Amino acid sequence: MGRKPKDSIVKKVKHQKLKKIIQAPKGMPDILPEDDQFRRKIYKVAHEVADYYGFGKVELPIAEETNLFLHGTGATSEIVQRQMFSFKTPGGDQLSLRPEFTPNLMRVYLEKGFFNLPKPVKLFTYGPLFRYEQPQRGRYRQFWQYDFEVIGDGDPIYDALTIQLMYNTLNDLKIKNLLVEVNTIGCDNCRPIWRKNLKNYFHSKLKKLCSDCQRRYKNNILRILDCKSEQCQPIKENAPKMIDYLCHDCRSHFKSLLEYLEELQLPYEINHRLVRGLDYYTKTVFEIRETDDNLALCGGGRYDYLVEILGGRPTPAVGAAVGVERLVEILKNKQTRVTDNSQKNRLFLIILGEQAKKKGLGLMETLRKANINVAESFGKDSLKAQLRQADKMNSPFVLIMGQKEAIDNTVIFRDMKSGVQELINIDNIGEELKKHIKNFIV
Ligand code: AMP
């Protein structure tokens, strides 16, 4: 049992009317019915791709022990340093709302003994994440992702497969103008040499960098490379590239990946500045962008040390995630046609009087079983008010049940455009309606 809120707080709010309407928390938007059709489509496509490639779905808790992200996401990452919603439970546990999915899925992998399963283990998840960001277009404090992880195989073919399947989800959603950007950030053998060279390179230019990058110089120098500030662009121009320092293993890994991408005919580019924000990446990092709006839709990479950091055996892995809100924005802008399940354009059911009201709900169930979508406003009593509502909802056909019809087990079918009416028996209403309104059968 959780503890009760403190009595003093409860007393304070008792019987007190609010002077202002409470708003949704900043950066945590409501998901409204107008977006639902797009989100359902995205959900469906992600699940279809997960099924096809054999990914098992995991539903994760919204909060995890803060330690999981300190060690997993990494203490020097932007997410841990500035973006976590952390809190202490009444019992004294230190938790954080999940800012990403990868460490959490690795926790499941270790905690549930998935390392005993045949490798690679493929996991998939879908849900909301929380990062304390400055809200702006495409960037929220609560946002959704779908995420795929392939655990237990270090072959670059799985880097390519991950990129391909993420690309497929976007392609299946008919999102055009996609570009895969790839890079390698090496491993513990070769990256320290690159990092040292970056330190040397930026040392004399430190004062010219933006204030964020001056901080990054100390604790996360790689991130200077993907800083978006105008001021830093010319300074980074001649910065050392990882590709010039790769060890033999990392070089051949990257070469193989590029060959796979060629073979798959994916549109890709090498971006030497791409490093991604998380501490755990090794070798491959990638993003998929929509080039029209220059929006990053998908981010991912290989993370061969993470399972070990979290207490498991050395286990190579690769994964990626796509942000749902950005997809919704694109689908909405392009007015991509998806199935319209909205309440508009439906057959409208009107009931008049007590007797009909009693039968109305049952009639709705009969229609549902016959796969006929209906709309209603049962709370309105008059014929005029209900017809007005039908008109607002663009219903081309209306069913009217009054006292007499309720007793006779019939209903009036009315074509709103022509005004023509016909009496239909409820017993075979499904068949009767199907003759009249083929378009309304789902
Ligand atoms: P990340 O988890 O940072 O690798 O990001 C993967 C993808 O999630 C990005 O390409 C975006 O599409 C999306 N994303 C990341 N952060 C946010 C955010 N704050 N708001 C909305 N979408 C986000």
Short mmCIF file of C-alpha atoms and ligand atoms in Angstrom, two decimals:
data_model
loop_
_atom_site.label_atom_id
_atom_site.label_comp_id
_atom_site.label_asym_id
_atom_site.label_seq_id
_atom_site.Cartn_x
_atom_site.Cartn_y
_atom_site.Cartn_z
CA MET A 1 0.00 0.00 0.00
CA GLY A 2 1.27 3.49 -0.87
CA ARG A 3 1.10 6.23 1.72
CA LYS A 4 -1.76 8.71 1.74
CA PRO A 5 -0.99 12.26 0.60
CA LYS A 6 -0.15 14.47 3.55
CA ASP A 7 -3.29 15.52 5.41
CA SER A 8 -2.38 19.18 5.24
CA ILE A 9 -2.42 19.17 1.41
CA VAL A 10 -5.76 17.37 1.31
CA LYS A 11 -7.31 19.85 3.74
CA LYS A 12 -5.99 22.81 1.81
CA VAL A 13 -7.68 21.82 -1.48
CA LYS A 14 -10.97 20.71 0.06
CA HIS A 15 -14.02 22.63 -1.25
CA GLN A 16 -11.78 25.16 -2.93
CA LYS A 17 -12.89 26.23 -6.43
CA LEU A 18 -10.06 26.87 -8.87
CA LYS A 19 -9.87 30.33 -10.35
CA LYS A 20 -8.01 29.16 -13.43
CA ILE A 21 -8.46 26.08 -15.58
CA ILE A 22 -5.57 23.67 -15.11
CA GLN A 23 -3.48 23.23 -18.26
CA ALA A 24 -1.53 20.19 -19.45
CA PRO A 25 2.08 20.30 -18.23
CA LYS A 26 4.46 22.19 -20.52
CA GLY A 27 5.73 20.03 -23.39
CA MET A 28 3.34 17.19 -22.55
CA PRO A 29 0.62 17.51 -25.16
CA ASP A 30 -2.69 15.69 -25.08
CA ILE A 31 -3.18 13.26 -27.92
CA LEU A 32 -6.46 14.33 -29.47
CA PRO A 33 -8.95 12.39 -31.62
CA GLU A 34 -7.76 14.26 -34.75
CA ASP A 35 -4.37 12.52 -34.46
CA ASP A 36 -5.71 9.12 -33.59
CA GLN A 37 -6.08 7.78 -37.12
CA PHE A 38 -2.39 8.57 -37.84
CA ARG A 39 -1.16 7.09 -34.59
CA ARG A 40 -3.14 3.91 -35.11
CA LYS A 41 -1.61 3.50 -38.54
CA ILE A 42 1.92 4.02 -37.14
CA TYR A 43 1.22 1.53 -34.35
CA LYS A 44 -0.03 -1.03 -36.87
CA VAL A 45 2.93 -0.66 -39.24
CA ALA A 46 5.49 -0.91 -36.39
CA HIS A 47 3.82 -4.08 -35.09
CA GLU A 48 3.62 -5.64 -38.56
CA VAL A 49 7.33 -5.05 -39.15
CA ALA A 50 8.16 -6.40 -35.65
CA ASP A 51 6.17 -9.57 -36.39
CA TYR A 52 7.69 -10.05 -39.81
CA TYR A 53 11.29 -9.83 -38.54
CA GLY A 54 10.58 -11.92 -35.43
CA PHE A 55 10.80 -9.27 -32.68
CA GLY A 56 9.11 -10.08 -29.36
CA LYS A 57 7.18 -7.19 -27.83
CA VAL A 58 7.96 -6.02 -24.28
CA GLU A 59 5.76 -3.50 -22.43
CA LEU A 60 8.03 -1.67 -20.00
CA PRO A 61 7.23 0.24 -16.79
CA ILE A 62 7.03 4.02 -17.17
CA ALA A 63 9.64 4.51 -14.41
CA GLU A 64 12.87 2.66 -13.64
CA GLU A 65 15.55 2.91 -10.97
CA THR A 66 17.52 6.09 -11.71
CA ASN A 67 20.70 4.02 -11.51
CA LEU A 68 19.72 2.18 -14.69
CA PHE A 69 20.03 5.40 -16.69
CA LEU A 70 23.06 6.73 -14.78
CA HIS A 71 24.96 3.61 -15.79
CA GLY A 72 23.11 2.72 -18.99
CA THR A 73 22.43 6.01 -20.76
CA GLY A 74 25.62 7.34 -19.21
CA ALA A 75 26.48 9.94 -16.60
CA THR A 76 27.99 12.37 -19.13
CA SER A 77 25.07 12.20 -21.58
CA GLU A 78 22.83 15.23 -22.04
CA ILE A 79 19.83 13.10 -21.08
CA VAL A 80 21.19 12.18 -17.65
CA GLN A 81 22.79 15.54 -16.96
CA ARG A 82 19.83 17.73 -17.82
CA GLN A 83 16.75 15.90 -19.00
CA MET A 84 15.56 13.34 -16.49
CA PHE A 85 12.37 13.54 -14.44
CA SER A 86 13.60 11.92 -11.24
CA PHE A 87 11.80 11.49 -7.94
CA LYS A 88 11.85 9.63 -4.66
CA THR A 89 8.95 7.31 -3.89
CA PRO A 90 7.28 7.54 -0.47
CA GLY A 91 9.19 4.33 0.33
CA GLY A 92 12.52 6.02 -0.47
CA ASP A 93 13.33 4.46 -3.89
CA GLN A 94 15.04 6.77 -6.35
CA LEU A 95 13.22 6.44 -9.71
CA SER A 96 13.20 8.27 -13.05
CA LEU A 97 10.55 8.45 -15.76
CA ARG A 98 12.10 6.56 -18.66
CA PRO A 99 13.93 8.92 -21.06
CA GLU A 100 14.69 6.11 -23.53
CA PHE A 101 14.15 2.38 -24.04
CA THR A 102 17.53 0.74 -24.61
CA PRO A 103 18.84 0.36 -21.02
CA ASN A 104 15.36 -0.76 -19.92
CA LEU A 105 15.22 -3.51 -22.55
CA MET A 106 18.74 -4.60 -21.52
CA ARG A 107 17.51 -4.76 -17.92
CA VAL A 108 14.70 -7.06 -19.06
CA TYR A 109 17.22 -9.13 -21.04
CA LEU A 110 19.37 -9.61 -17.93
CA GLU A 111 16.66 -9.79 -15.28
CA LYS A 112 14.48 -12.28 -17.17
CA GLY A 113 17.40 -14.47 -18.29
CA PHE A 114 16.83 -13.83 -22.01
CA PHE A 115 20.58 -14.44 -22.49
CA ASN A 116 19.69 -18.16 -22.38
CA LEU A 117 17.59 -17.80 -25.54
CA PRO A 118 19.02 -18.48 -29.03
CA LYS A 119 20.91 -15.40 -30.27
CA PRO A 120 20.28 -12.84 -31.46
CA VAL A 121 17.41 -11.97 -29.16
CA LYS A 122 15.14 -9.46 -30.90
CA LEU A 123 13.03 -7.15 -28.75
CA PHE A 124 10.54 -4.46 -29.64
CA THR A 125 8.66 -1.89 -27.59
CA TYR A 126 6.31 1.06 -28.14
CA GLY A 127 5.27 3.81 -25.72
CA PRO A 128 5.84 7.25 -24.19
CA LEU A 129 9.19 8.64 -23.03
CA PHE A 130 10.03 11.68 -20.91
CA ARG A 131 12.84 14.19 -21.35
CA TYR A 132 13.04 17.62 -19.80
CA GLU A 133 13.69 19.53 -23.03
CA GLN A 134 12.90 23.06 -24.14
CA PRO A 135 9.65 22.31 -26.00
CA GLN A 136 9.59 23.29 -29.68
CA ARG A 137 8.38 21.86 -32.98
CA GLY A 138 9.14 18.11 -33.03
CA ARG A 139 10.59 18.20 -29.52
CA TYR A 140 8.45 17.51 -26.47
CA ARG A 141 8.85 16.53 -22.84
CA GLN A 142 6.55 13.58 -23.33
CA PHE A 143 6.84 11.88 -26.71
CA TRP A 144 6.39 8.39 -28.10
CA GLN A 145 8.78 6.04 -29.82
CA TYR A 146 8.87 2.57 -31.24
CA ASP A 147 12.13 0.83 -30.62
CA PHE A 148 13.84 -2.29 -31.97
CA GLU A 149 16.87 -3.99 -30.41
CA VAL A 150 18.91 -6.96 -31.69
CA ILE A 151 20.95 -8.44 -28.84
CA GLY A 152 23.77 -10.97 -28.90
CA ASP A 153 25.35 -10.75 -32.34
CA GLY A 154 28.17 -8.44 -33.41
CA ASP A 155 27.94 -9.10 -37.15
CA PRO A 156 27.46 -5.88 -39.18
CA ILE A 157 24.67 -7.66 -41.06
CA TYR A 158 22.49 -6.87 -38.02
CA ASP A 159 23.39 -3.18 -38.22
CA ALA A 160 22.18 -3.30 -41.83
CA LEU A 161 19.06 -5.28 -40.92
CA THR A 162 18.17 -2.76 -38.19
CA ILE A 163 18.55 0.14 -40.62
CA GLN A 164 16.54 -1.71 -43.25
CA LEU A 165 13.63 -2.56 -40.98
CA MET A 166 13.43 0.97 -39.56
CA TYR A 167 13.49 2.27 -43.11
CA ASN A 168 10.71 -0.19 -43.97
CA THR A 169 8.44 1.15 -41.25
CA LEU A 170 8.83 4.67 -42.69
CA ASN A 171 8.42 3.44 -46.22
CA ASP A 172 5.26 1.50 -45.31
CA LEU A 173 3.87 4.76 -43.94
CA LYS A 174 4.51 6.24 -47.40
CA ILE A 175 6.99 8.79 -46.08
CA LYS A 176 9.07 9.95 -49.03
CA ASN A 177 12.51 11.55 -49.38
CA LEU A 178 14.27 9.50 -46.76
CA LEU A 179 18.02 9.56 -46.29
CA VAL A 180 20.06 7.26 -44.07
CA GLU A 181 23.10 8.98 -42.52
CA VAL A 182 25.74 6.64 -41.14
CA ASN A 183 29.01 6.99 -39.32
CA THR A 184 31.29 4.98 -37.09
CA ILE A 185 32.55 6.18 -33.73
CA GLY A 186 34.94 3.27 -33.18
CA CYS A 187 35.46 1.19 -30.07
CA ASP A 188 37.45 1.35 -26.80
CA ASN A 189 40.61 0.54 -28.76
CA CYS A 190 40.56 3.29 -31.30
CA ARG A 191 38.19 5.96 -29.99
CA PRO A 192 40.51 7.26 -27.22
CA ILE A 193 43.12 8.23 -29.86
CA TRP A 194 40.49 10.09 -31.87
CA ARG A 195 39.18 11.76 -28.71
CA LYS A 196 42.70 12.90 -27.81
CA ASN A 197 43.13 14.39 -31.26
CA LEU A 198 39.78 16.15 -30.97
CA LYS A 199 40.89 17.64 -27.63
CA ASN A 200 44.07 18.92 -29.21
CA TYR A 201 42.20 20.32 -32.19
CA PHE A 202 39.53 22.19 -30.17
CA HIS A 203 41.89 23.34 -27.39
CA SER A 204 43.06 26.48 -29.16
CA LYS A 205 39.54 27.20 -30.48
CA LEU A 206 37.71 26.83 -27.19
CA LYS A 207 36.77 30.50 -26.80
CA LYS A 208 35.13 30.57 -30.22
CA LEU A 209 32.77 27.68 -29.40
CA CYS A 210 29.25 28.21 -28.04
CA SER A 211 28.81 27.91 -24.26
CA ASP A 212 27.25 24.41 -24.58
CA CYS A 213 30.27 23.22 -26.55
CA GLN A 214 32.68 24.70 -24.02
CA ARG A 215 30.97 22.48 -21.46
CA ARG A 216 31.02 19.53 -23.89
CA TYR A 217 34.76 20.00 -24.36
CA LYS A 218 35.20 18.93 -20.75
CA ASN A 219 32.72 16.09 -20.41
CA ASN A 220 31.51 14.90 -23.83
CA ILE A 221 33.78 16.20 -26.55
CA LEU A 222 32.26 14.08 -29.35
CA ARG A 223 29.04 16.05 -29.07
CA ILE A 224 30.77 19.20 -30.26
CA LEU A 225 30.72 17.57 -33.68
CA ASP A 226 26.93 17.50 -33.98
CA CYS A 227 26.28 20.90 -32.35
CA LYS A 228 23.71 22.79 -34.42
CA SER A 229 24.77 26.33 -33.44
CA GLU A 230 25.86 28.55 -36.35
CA GLN A 231 28.80 29.83 -34.39
CA CYS A 232 30.40 26.36 -34.12
CA GLN A 233 30.01 25.27 -37.77
CA PRO A 234 33.18 26.82 -39.28
CA ILE A 235 35.28 25.79 -36.28
CA LYS A 236 34.38 22.11 -36.75
CA GLU A 237 35.18 22.12 -40.46
CA ASN A 238 38.64 20.57 -40.18
CA ALA A 239 38.13 18.54 -37.01
CA PRO A 240 39.74 15.06 -37.03
CA LYS A 241 37.45 12.31 -38.38
CA MET A 242 37.01 8.95 -36.66
CA ILE A 243 37.40 7.15 -39.95
CA ASP A 244 41.12 8.12 -39.98
CA TYR A 245 41.75 6.44 -36.61
CA LEU A 246 39.72 3.21 -36.84
CA CYS A 247 41.30 -0.04 -35.65
CA HIS A 248 41.28 -3.01 -38.01
CA ASP A 249 38.11 -4.54 -36.53
CA CYS A 250 36.11 -1.28 -36.62
CA ARG A 251 37.31 -0.51 -40.15
CA SER A 252 36.22 -3.87 -41.53
CA HIS A 253 32.89 -3.62 -39.63
CA PHE A 254 32.13 -0.25 -41.19
CA LYS A 255 33.21 -1.40 -44.65
CA SER A 256 30.91 -4.44 -44.46
CA LEU A 257 28.01 -2.30 -43.29
CA LEU A 258 28.43 0.04 -46.26
CA GLU A 259 28.52 -2.97 -48.60
CA TYR A 260 25.26 -4.26 -47.14
CA LEU A 261 23.65 -0.84 -47.54
CA GLU A 262 24.77 -0.79 -51.18
CA GLU A 263 23.36 -4.26 -51.70
CA LEU A 264 20.04 -3.25 -50.13
CA GLN A 265 20.02 -0.13 -52.34
CA LEU A 266 19.18 2.09 -49.41
CA PRO A 267 19.73 5.82 -49.98
CA TYR A 268 22.59 6.59 -47.60
CA GLU A 269 25.38 9.06 -46.95
CA ILE A 270 28.35 8.97 -44.63
CA ASN A 271 28.18 11.86 -42.17
CA HIS A 272 31.49 12.20 -40.31
CA ARG A 273 29.91 14.58 -37.80
CA LEU A 274 27.20 12.18 -36.70
CA VAL A 275 27.98 10.95 -33.17
CA ARG A 276 24.53 10.69 -31.48
CA GLY A 277 23.96 11.77 -27.91
CA LEU A 278 24.42 8.61 -25.92
CA ASP A 279 27.54 7.34 -24.21
CA TYR A 280 27.01 3.68 -25.00
CA TYR A 281 27.32 3.69 -28.78
CA THR A 282 30.23 1.81 -30.38
CA LYS A 283 31.10 1.46 -34.06
CA THR A 284 27.94 2.16 -36.08
CA VAL A 285 25.73 5.18 -35.47
CA PHE A 286 22.95 6.22 -37.84
CA GLU A 287 19.95 8.45 -38.36
CA ILE A 288 17.15 8.40 -40.91
CA ARG A 289 16.03 11.87 -41.99
CA GLU A 290 13.20 13.23 -44.01
CA THR A 291 15.02 15.58 -46.35
CA ASP A 292 12.05 17.88 -47.23
CA ASP A 293 11.72 19.14 -43.65
CA ASN A 294 15.21 18.07 -42.56
CA LEU A 295 13.65 16.22 -39.65
CA ALA A 296 15.47 13.35 -37.91
CA LEU A 297 12.90 10.57 -37.66
CA CYS A 298 15.00 7.68 -36.49
CA GLY A 299 18.20 7.33 -34.47
CA GLY A 300 20.20 4.29 -33.54
CA GLY A 301 23.45 2.43 -33.47
CA ARG A 302 25.54 -0.38 -32.08
CA TYR A 303 26.22 -0.61 -28.34
CA ASP A 304 28.52 -3.54 -27.69
CA TYR A 305 29.41 -2.68 -24.06
CA LEU A 306 26.03 -1.82 -22.56
CA VAL A 307 24.96 -5.28 -21.39
CA GLU A 308 28.32 -5.69 -19.67
CA ILE A 309 28.07 -2.26 -18.03
CA LEU A 310 24.71 -3.33 -16.62
CA GLY A 311 26.21 -6.43 -15.04
CA GLY A 312 25.92 -9.03 -17.83
CA ARG A 313 28.48 -10.83 -19.92
CA PRO A 314 30.04 -9.02 -22.90
CA THR A 315 27.16 -8.99 -25.41
CA PRO A 316 27.18 -7.05 -28.68
CA ALA A 317 23.89 -5.39 -29.65
CA VAL A 318 22.39 -2.91 -32.07
CA GLY A 319 19.12 -1.00 -32.04
CA ALA A 320 17.15 2.06 -33.10
CA ALA A 321 14.08 4.13 -32.32
CA VAL A 322 11.64 6.27 -34.28
CA GLY A 323 9.78 9.28 -32.83
CA VAL A 324 6.02 8.96 -33.33
CA GLU A 325 5.10 12.67 -33.06
CA ARG A 326 7.36 13.61 -35.96
CA LEU A 327 5.73 10.94 -38.11
CA VAL A 328 2.29 12.22 -37.19
CA GLU A 329 3.36 15.72 -38.21
CA ILE A 330 4.55 14.53 -41.61
CA LEU A 331 1.52 12.33 -42.24
CA LYS A 332 -0.76 15.20 -41.27
CA ASN A 333 1.04 17.74 -43.46
CA LYS A 334 0.96 15.45 -46.41
CA GLN A 335 -2.65 14.55 -45.66
CA THR A 336 -1.71 10.92 -46.26
CA ARG A 337 -4.91 9.00 -46.65
CA VAL A 338 -5.43 6.50 -43.89
CA THR A 339 -8.62 4.71 -42.89
CA ASP A 340 -11.07 7.22 -41.49
CA ASN A 341 -12.73 5.81 -38.41
CA SER A 342 -14.05 9.16 -37.28
CA GLN A 343 -17.59 9.78 -36.22
CA LYS A 344 -18.32 11.77 -39.37
CA ASN A 345 -20.27 10.46 -42.39
CA ARG A 346 -21.91 7.70 -40.42
CA LEU A 347 -25.45 6.42 -40.36
CA PHE A 348 -27.18 8.45 -37.63
CA LEU A 349 -29.51 6.81 -35.17
CA ILE A 350 -32.40 8.92 -33.80
CA ILE A 351 -34.63 7.76 -30.97
CA LEU A 352 -37.81 9.46 -29.80
CA GLY A 353 -39.59 8.70 -26.56
CA GLU A 354 -39.05 6.39 -23.61
CA GLN A 355 -39.95 3.13 -25.37
CA ALA A 356 -37.50 3.81 -28.22
CA LYS A 357 -34.80 4.91 -25.80
CA LYS A 358 -34.97 1.53 -24.13
CA LYS A 359 -34.58 -0.23 -27.46
CA GLY A 360 -32.03 2.21 -28.88
CA LEU A 361 -28.94 0.74 -27.24
CA GLY A 362 -29.92 -2.77 -28.29
CA LEU A 363 -30.40 -1.57 -31.87
CA MET A 364 -26.93 -0.07 -31.80
CA GLU A 365 -25.52 -3.47 -30.79
CA THR A 366 -27.43 -5.19 -33.62
CA LEU A 367 -25.90 -2.71 -36.06
CA ARG A 368 -22.43 -3.21 -34.62
CA LYS A 369 -22.73 -6.97 -35.13
CA ALA A 370 -23.75 -6.27 -38.74
CA ASN A 371 -20.56 -4.15 -39.11
CA ILE A 372 -22.47 -0.93 -39.66
CA ASN A 373 -20.97 2.22 -38.11
CA VAL A 374 -23.50 4.48 -36.44
CA ALA A 375 -23.42 7.82 -34.67
CA GLU A 376 -26.00 9.05 -32.13
CA SER A 377 -26.90 11.78 -29.68
CA PHE A 378 -29.23 9.81 -27.41
CA GLY A 379 -29.13 12.51 -24.76
CA LYS A 380 -31.12 14.91 -26.98
CA ASP A 381 -34.87 14.38 -26.85
CA SER A 382 -36.35 16.28 -29.79
CA LEU A 383 -36.33 15.15 -33.42
CA LYS A 384 -35.15 18.59 -34.48
CA ALA A 385 -32.10 18.59 -32.19
CA GLN A 386 -31.09 15.09 -33.27
CA LEU A 387 -31.53 15.88 -36.98
CA ARG A 388 -29.40 19.00 -36.52
CA GLN A 389 -26.67 16.86 -34.97
CA ALA A 390 -26.91 14.37 -37.88
CA ASP A 391 -26.51 17.27 -40.25
CA LYS A 392 -23.43 18.56 -38.39
CA MET A 393 -21.86 15.13 -38.66
CA ASN A 394 -22.57 14.98 -42.39
CA SER A 395 -24.63 11.82 -41.98
CA PRO A 396 -26.22 11.06 -45.35
CA PHE A 397 -28.63 8.52 -43.86
CA VAL A 398 -30.66 8.48 -40.67
CA LEU A 399 -32.56 5.79 -38.81
CA ILE A 400 -35.51 7.04 -36.75
CA MET A 401 -37.20 5.01 -34.06
CA GLY A 402 -40.26 6.57 -32.38
CA GLN A 403 -42.82 5.06 -29.99
CA LYS A 404 -44.77 3.32 -32.77
CA GLU A 405 -41.68 1.86 -34.44
CA ALA A 406 -40.38 0.64 -31.09
CA ILE A 407 -43.62 -1.27 -30.51
CA ASP A 408 -43.76 -2.62 -34.10
CA ASN A 409 -40.07 -3.58 -34.10
CA THR A 410 -39.39 -1.36 -37.09
CA VAL A 411 -37.30 1.71 -37.87
CA ILE A 412 -37.60 4.52 -40.44
CA PHE A 413 -34.71 4.76 -42.88
CA ARG A 414 -34.30 8.27 -44.28
CA ASP A 415 -32.05 9.48 -47.07
CA MET A 416 -31.07 12.97 -45.89
CA LYS A 417 -30.37 14.31 -49.36
CA SER A 418 -33.59 13.26 -51.13
CA GLY A 419 -35.77 13.15 -48.01
CA VAL A 420 -37.11 9.75 -49.12
CA GLN A 421 -38.15 7.51 -46.23
CA GLU A 422 -38.77 3.80 -45.97
CA LEU A 423 -39.89 1.50 -43.15
CA ILE A 424 -37.49 -1.33 -42.30
CA ASN A 425 -38.03 -4.33 -40.07
CA ILE A 426 -35.42 -4.63 -37.32
CA ASP A 427 -35.24 -8.43 -37.55
CA ASN A 428 -33.23 -8.31 -40.75
CA ILE A 429 -31.97 -4.75 -40.49
CA GLY A 430 -28.37 -5.67 -41.37
CA GLU A 431 -29.35 -7.14 -44.74
CA GLU A 432 -31.85 -4.37 -45.48
CA LEU A 433 -29.35 -1.62 -44.79
CA LYS A 434 -26.61 -3.28 -46.75
CA LYS A 435 -28.83 -3.06 -49.82
CA HIS A 436 -29.16 0.70 -49.37
CA ILE A 437 -25.81 1.84 -48.08
CA LYS A 438 -22.96 -0.29 -49.30
CA ASN A 439 -20.41 2.43 -48.46
CA PHE A 440 -21.11 2.19 -44.77
CA ILE A 441 -20.17 -1.43 -44.33
CA VAL A 442 -16.73 -1.57 -42.69
P1 AMP B 1 16.90 9.33 -29.65
O1 AMP B 1 16.13 8.48 -28.68
O2 AMP B 1 17.38 10.61 -29.06
O3 AMP B 1 17.95 8.53 -30.37
O4 AMP B 1 15.88 9.80 -30.79
C1 AMP B 1 15.26 8.95 -31.72
C2 AMP B 1 14.11 9.67 -32.35
O5 AMP B 1 13.12 9.99 -31.36
C3 AMP B 1 14.45 11.01 -32.97
O6 AMP B 1 14.92 10.87 -34.28
C4 AMP B 1 13.12 11.74 -32.93
O7 AMP B 1 12.29 11.33 -34.00
C5 AMP B 1 12.51 11.23 -31.64
N1 AMP B 1 12.72 12.15 -30.50
C6 AMP B 1 13.80 12.25 -29.71
N2 AMP B 1 13.62 13.20 -28.75
C7 AMP B 1 12.38 13.71 -28.96
C8 AMP B 1 11.59 14.72 -28.29
N3 AMP B 1 12.02 15.37 -27.22
N4 AMP B 1 10.35 14.97 -28.78
C9 AMP B 1 9.87 14.31 -29.86
N5 AMP B 1 10.56 13.34 -30.52
C10 AMP B 1 11.80 13.05 -30.07
#
